[in-house]
PDB file of C-alpha atoms in Angstrom:
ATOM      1  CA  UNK A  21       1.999  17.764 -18.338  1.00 52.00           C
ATOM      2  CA  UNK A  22       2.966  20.494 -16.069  1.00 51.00           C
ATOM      3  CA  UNK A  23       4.182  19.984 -12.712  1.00 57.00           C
ATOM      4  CA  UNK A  24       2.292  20.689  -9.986  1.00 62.00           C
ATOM      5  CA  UNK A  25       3.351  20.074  -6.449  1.00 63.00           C
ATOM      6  CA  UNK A  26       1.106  20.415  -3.286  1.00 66.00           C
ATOM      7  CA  UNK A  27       0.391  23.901  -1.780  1.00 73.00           C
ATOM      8  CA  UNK A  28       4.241  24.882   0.204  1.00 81.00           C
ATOM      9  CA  UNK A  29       5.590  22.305  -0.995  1.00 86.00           C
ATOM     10  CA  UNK A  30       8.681  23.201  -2.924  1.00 91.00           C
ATOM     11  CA  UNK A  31       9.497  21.316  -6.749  1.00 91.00           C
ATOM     12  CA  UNK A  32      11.922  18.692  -6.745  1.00 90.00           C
ATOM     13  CA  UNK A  33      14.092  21.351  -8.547  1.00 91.00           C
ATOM     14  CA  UNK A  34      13.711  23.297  -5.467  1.00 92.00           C
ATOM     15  CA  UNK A  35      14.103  20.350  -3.273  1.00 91.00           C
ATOM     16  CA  UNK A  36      17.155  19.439  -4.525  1.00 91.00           C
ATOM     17  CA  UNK A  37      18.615  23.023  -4.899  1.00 91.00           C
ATOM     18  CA  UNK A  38      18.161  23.556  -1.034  1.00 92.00           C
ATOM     19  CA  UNK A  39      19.266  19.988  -0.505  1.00 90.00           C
ATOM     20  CA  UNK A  40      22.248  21.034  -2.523  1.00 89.00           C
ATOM     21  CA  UNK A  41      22.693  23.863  -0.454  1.00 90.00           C
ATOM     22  CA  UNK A  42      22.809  22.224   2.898  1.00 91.00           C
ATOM     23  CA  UNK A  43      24.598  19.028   1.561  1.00 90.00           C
ATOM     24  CA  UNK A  44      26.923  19.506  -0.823  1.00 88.00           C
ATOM     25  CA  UNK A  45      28.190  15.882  -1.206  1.00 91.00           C
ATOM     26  CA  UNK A  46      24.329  15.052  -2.397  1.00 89.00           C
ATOM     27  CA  UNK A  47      23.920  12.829  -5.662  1.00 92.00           C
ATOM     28  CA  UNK A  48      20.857  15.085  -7.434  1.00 91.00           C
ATOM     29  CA  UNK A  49      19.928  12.535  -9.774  1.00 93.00           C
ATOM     30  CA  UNK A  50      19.527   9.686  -7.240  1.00 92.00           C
ATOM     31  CA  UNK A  51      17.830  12.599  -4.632  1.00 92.00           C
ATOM     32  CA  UNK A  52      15.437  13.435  -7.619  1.00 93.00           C
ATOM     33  CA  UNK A  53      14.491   9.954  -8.368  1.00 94.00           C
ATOM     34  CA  UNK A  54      13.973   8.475  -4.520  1.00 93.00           C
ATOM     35  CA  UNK A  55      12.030  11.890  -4.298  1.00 93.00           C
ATOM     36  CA  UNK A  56       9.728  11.413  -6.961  1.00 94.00           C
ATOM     37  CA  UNK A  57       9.191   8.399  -5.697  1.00 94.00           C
ATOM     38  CA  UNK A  58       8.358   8.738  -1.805  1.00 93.00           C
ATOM     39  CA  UNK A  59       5.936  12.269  -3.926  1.00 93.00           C
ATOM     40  CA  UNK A  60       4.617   9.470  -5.807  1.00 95.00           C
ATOM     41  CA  UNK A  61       4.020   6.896  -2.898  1.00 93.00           C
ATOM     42  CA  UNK A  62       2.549   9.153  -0.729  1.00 93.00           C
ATOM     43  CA  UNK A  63      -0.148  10.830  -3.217  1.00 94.00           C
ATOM     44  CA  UNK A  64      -0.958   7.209  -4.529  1.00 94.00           C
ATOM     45  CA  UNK A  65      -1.823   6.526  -0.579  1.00 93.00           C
ATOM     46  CA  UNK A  66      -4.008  10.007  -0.849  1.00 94.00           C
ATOM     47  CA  UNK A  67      -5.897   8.917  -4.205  1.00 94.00           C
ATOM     48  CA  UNK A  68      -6.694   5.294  -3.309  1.00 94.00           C
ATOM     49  CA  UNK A  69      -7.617   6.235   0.310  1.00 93.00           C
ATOM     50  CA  UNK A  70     -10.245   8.585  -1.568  1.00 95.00           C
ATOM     51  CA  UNK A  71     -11.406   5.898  -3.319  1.00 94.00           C
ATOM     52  CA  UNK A  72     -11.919   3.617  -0.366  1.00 94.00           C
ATOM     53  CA  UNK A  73     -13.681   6.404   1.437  1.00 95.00           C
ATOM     54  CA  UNK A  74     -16.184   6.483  -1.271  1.00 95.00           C
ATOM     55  CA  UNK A  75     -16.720   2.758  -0.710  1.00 94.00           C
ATOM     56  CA  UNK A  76     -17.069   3.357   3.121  1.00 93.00           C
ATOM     57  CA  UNK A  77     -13.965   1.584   4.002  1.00 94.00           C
ATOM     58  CA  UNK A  78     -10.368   2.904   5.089  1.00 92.00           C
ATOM     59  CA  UNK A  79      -7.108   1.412   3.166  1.00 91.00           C
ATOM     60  CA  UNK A  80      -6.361  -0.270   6.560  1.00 91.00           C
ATOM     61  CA  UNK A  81      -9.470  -2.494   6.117  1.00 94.00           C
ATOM     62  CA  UNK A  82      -8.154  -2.874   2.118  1.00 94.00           C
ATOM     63  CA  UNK A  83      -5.191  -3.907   3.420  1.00 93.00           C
ATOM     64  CA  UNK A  84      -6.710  -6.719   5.192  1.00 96.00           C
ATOM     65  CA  UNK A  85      -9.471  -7.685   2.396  1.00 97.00           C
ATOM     66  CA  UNK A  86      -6.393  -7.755  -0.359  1.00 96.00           C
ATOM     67  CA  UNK A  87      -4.367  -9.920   2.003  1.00 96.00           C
ATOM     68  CA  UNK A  88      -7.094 -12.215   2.916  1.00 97.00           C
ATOM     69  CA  UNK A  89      -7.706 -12.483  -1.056  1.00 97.00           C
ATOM     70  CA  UNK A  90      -3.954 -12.889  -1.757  1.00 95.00           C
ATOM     71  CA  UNK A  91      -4.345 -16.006   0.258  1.00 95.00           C
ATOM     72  CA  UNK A  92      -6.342 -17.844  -1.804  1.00 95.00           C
ATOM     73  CA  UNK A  93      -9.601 -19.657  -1.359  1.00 95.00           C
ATOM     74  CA  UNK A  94     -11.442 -19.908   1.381  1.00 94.00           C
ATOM     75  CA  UNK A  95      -9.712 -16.412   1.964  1.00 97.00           C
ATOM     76  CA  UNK A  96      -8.796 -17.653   5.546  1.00 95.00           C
ATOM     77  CA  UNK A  97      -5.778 -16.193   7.883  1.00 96.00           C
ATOM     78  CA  UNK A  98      -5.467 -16.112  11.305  1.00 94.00           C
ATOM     79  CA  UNK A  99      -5.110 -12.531  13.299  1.00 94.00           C
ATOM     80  CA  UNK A 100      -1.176 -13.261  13.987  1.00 91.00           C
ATOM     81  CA  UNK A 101      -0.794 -14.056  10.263  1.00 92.00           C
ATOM     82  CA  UNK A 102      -2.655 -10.927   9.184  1.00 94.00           C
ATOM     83  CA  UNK A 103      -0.564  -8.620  11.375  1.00 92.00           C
ATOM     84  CA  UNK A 104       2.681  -9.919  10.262  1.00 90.00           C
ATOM     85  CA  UNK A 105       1.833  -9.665   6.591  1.00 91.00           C
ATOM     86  CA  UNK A 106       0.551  -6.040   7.178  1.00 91.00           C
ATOM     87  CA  UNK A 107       3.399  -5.197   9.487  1.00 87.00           C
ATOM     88  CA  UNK A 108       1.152  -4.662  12.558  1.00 89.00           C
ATOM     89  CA  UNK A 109       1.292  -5.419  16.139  1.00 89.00           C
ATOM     90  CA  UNK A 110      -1.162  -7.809  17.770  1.00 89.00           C
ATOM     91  CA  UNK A 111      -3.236  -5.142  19.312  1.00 90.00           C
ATOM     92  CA  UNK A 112      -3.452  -2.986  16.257  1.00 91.00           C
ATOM     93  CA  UNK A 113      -4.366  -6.138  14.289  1.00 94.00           C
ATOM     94  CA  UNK A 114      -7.192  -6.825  16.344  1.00 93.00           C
ATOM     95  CA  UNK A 115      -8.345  -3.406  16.467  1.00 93.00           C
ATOM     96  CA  UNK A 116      -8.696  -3.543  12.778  1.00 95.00           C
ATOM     97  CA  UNK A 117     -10.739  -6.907  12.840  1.00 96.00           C
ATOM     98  CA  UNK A 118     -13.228  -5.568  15.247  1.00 95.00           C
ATOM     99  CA  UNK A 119     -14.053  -2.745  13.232  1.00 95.00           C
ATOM    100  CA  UNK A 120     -14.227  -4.888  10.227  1.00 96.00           C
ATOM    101  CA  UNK A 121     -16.403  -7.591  11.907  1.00 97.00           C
ATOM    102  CA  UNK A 122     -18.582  -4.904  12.690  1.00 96.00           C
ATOM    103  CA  UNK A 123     -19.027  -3.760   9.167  1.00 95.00           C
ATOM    104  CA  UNK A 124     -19.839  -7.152   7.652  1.00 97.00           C
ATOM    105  CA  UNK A 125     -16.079  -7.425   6.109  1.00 97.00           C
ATOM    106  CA  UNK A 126     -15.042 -10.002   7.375  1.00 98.00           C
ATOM    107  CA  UNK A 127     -16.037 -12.766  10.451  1.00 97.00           C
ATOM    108  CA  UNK A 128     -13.843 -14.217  13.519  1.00 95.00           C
ATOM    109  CA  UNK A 129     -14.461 -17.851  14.492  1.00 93.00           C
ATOM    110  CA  UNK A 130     -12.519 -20.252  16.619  1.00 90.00           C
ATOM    111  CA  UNK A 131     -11.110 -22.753  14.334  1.00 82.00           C
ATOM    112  CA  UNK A 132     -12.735 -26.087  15.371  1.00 83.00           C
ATOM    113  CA  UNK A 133     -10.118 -28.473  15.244  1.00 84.00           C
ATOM    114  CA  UNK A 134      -7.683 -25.998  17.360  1.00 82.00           C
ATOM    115  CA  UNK A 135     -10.107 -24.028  19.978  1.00 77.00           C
ATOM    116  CA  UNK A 136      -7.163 -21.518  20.746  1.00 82.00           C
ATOM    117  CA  UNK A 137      -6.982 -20.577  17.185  1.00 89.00           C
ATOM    118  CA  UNK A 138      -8.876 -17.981  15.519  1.00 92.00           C
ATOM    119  CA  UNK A 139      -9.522 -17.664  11.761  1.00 95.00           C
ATOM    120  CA  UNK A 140     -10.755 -14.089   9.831  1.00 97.00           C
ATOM    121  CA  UNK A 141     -12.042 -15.148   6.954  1.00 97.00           C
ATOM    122  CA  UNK A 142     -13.657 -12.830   3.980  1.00 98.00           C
ATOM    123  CA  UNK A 143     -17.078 -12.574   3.796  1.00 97.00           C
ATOM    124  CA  UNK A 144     -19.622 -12.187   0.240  1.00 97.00           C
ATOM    125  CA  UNK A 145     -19.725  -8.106   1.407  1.00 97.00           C
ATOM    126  CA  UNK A 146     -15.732  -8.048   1.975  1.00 97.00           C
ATOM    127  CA  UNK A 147     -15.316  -9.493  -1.457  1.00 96.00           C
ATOM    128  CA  UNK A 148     -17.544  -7.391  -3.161  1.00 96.00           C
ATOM    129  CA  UNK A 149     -15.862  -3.962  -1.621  1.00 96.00           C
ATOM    130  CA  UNK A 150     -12.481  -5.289  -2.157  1.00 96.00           C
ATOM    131  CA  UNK A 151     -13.671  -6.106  -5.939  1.00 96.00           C
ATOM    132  CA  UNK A 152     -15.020  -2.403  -5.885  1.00 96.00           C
ATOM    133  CA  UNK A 153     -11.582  -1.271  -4.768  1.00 95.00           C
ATOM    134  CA  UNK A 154      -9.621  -2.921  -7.554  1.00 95.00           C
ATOM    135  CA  UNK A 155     -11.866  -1.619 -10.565  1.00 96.00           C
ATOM    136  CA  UNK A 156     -11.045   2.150  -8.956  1.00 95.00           C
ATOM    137  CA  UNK A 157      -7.889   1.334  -8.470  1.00 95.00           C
ATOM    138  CA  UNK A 158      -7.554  -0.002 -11.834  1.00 96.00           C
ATOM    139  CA  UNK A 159      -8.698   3.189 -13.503  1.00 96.00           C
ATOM    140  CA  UNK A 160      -6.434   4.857 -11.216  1.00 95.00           C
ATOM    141  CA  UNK A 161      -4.030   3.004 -12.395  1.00 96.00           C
ATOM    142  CA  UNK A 162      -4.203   2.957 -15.946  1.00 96.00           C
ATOM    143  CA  UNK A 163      -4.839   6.737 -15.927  1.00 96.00           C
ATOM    144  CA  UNK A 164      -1.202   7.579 -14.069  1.00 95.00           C
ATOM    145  CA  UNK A 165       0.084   5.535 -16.683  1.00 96.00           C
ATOM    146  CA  UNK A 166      -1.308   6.744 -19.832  1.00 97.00           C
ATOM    147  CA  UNK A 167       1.525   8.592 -21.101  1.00 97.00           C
ATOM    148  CA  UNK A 168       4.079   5.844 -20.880  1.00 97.00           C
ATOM    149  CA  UNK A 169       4.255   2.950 -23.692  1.00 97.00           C
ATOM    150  CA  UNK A 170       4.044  -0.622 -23.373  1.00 97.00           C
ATOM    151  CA  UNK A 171       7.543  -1.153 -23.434  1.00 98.00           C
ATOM    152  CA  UNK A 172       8.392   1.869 -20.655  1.00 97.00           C
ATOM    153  CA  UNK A 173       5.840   0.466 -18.631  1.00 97.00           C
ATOM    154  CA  UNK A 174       8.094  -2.511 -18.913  1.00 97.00           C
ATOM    155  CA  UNK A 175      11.005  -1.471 -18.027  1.00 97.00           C
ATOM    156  CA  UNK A 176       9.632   1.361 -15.374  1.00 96.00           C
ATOM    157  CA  UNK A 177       8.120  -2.230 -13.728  1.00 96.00           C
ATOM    158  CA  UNK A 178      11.291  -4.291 -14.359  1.00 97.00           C
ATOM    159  CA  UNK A 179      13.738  -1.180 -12.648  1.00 96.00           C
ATOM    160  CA  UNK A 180      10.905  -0.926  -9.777  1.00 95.00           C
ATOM    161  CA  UNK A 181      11.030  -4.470  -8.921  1.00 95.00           C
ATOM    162  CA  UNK A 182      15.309  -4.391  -8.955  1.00 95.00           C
ATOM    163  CA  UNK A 183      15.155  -1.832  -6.206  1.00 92.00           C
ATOM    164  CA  UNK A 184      12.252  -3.312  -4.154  1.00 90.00           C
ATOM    165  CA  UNK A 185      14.509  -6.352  -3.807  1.00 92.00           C
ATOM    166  CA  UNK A 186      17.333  -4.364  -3.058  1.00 91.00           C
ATOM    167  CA  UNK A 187      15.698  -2.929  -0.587  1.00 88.00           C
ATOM    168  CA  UNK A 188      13.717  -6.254   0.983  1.00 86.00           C
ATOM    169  CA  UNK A 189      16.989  -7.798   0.731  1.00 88.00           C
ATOM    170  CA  UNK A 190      19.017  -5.040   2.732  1.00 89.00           C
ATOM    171  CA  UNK A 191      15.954  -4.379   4.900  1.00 82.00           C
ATOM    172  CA  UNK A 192      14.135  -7.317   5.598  1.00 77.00           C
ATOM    173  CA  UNK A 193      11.897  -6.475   8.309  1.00 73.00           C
ATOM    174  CA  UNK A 194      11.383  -3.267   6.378  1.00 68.00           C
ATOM    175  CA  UNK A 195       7.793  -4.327   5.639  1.00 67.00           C
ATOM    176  CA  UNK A 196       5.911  -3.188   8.690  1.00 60.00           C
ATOM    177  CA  UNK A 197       5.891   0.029  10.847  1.00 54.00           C
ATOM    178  CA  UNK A 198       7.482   1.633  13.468  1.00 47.00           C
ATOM    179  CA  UNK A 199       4.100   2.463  15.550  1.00 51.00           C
ATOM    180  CA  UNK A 200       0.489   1.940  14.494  1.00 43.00           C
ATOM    181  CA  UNK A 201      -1.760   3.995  12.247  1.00 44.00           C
ATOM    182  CA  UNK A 202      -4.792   3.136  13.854  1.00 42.00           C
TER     183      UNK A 202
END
């Protein structure tokens, strides 16, 4: 499959080349692969925020549905939970919630054993747009990885997961963001 990148943007050849260039001390193999990756992590973002458009939700409100699912039944969290998993900030974490309130997503009650605390929980509609979103995403999915075998999808998962932990372990607040997106 030939490579194509994005309109101005150069190849990771040429990437490296000028990188080369300006930095001589530069590793190209490990620049080509953390490359590739961040190319690959950022058009993923493009191709499942597509998808989410076409179910009339952003991949900030996925984000919320998939963590409110990866909590298990009854799909419960409260707004300070939410935000830490997704690496928000309070205010950006309700922003999200009132949008998503407002589109049937999910609802915001006062828990009624605790008054102060609030729960988001996932509603029928959230679950049924977040199960939309993972049969895309799975065809997504199993299309990027077509070309690679059982056993290199094995591996490609088993050396993926190796530097994530390097990373989580080096980094560990490395989860969230610097500012908001939204």
């Amino acid at each position: 499959m030939p490579h194509t990148p994005a309109e101005g943007e150069p190849s990771l050849d040429e990437q490296i080349a000028a990188y080369q260039r300006e930095f001589q001390d530069l590793d190209p193999q490990v620049e080509k692969i953390v490359s590739a990756l961040g190319r690959l992590n950022r058009r993923m973002n493009v191709a499942y925020g597509r998808q989410t458009a076409t179910l009339g939700m952003s991949n900030a409100e996925w984000e919320v549905l998939k963590a409110l699912v990866l909590s298990g039944a009854p799909y419960q969290l409260g707004p300070g939970d939410l935000a830490k998993r997704l690496g928000l900030t309070p205010a950006a974490m309700t922003h999200r919630i009132d949008r998503m309130v407002g589109e049937g997503l999910v609802t915001r009650e006062r828990d009624e054993t605790n008054r102060v605390r609030v729960i988001i929980e996932l509603t029928s509609h959230g679950r049924e747009k977040w199960l939309e979103a993972m049969q895309l995403a799975a065809v997504f999915e199993e299309d990027l990885l077509q070309d690679l075998s059982t056993e290199e999808r094995t591996v490609l998962g088993e050396v993926l997961t190796r530097l994530l932990r390097r990373v989580e372990h080096a980094q560990p607040d490395a989860g969230g963001r610097l500012t908001d997106l939204d």
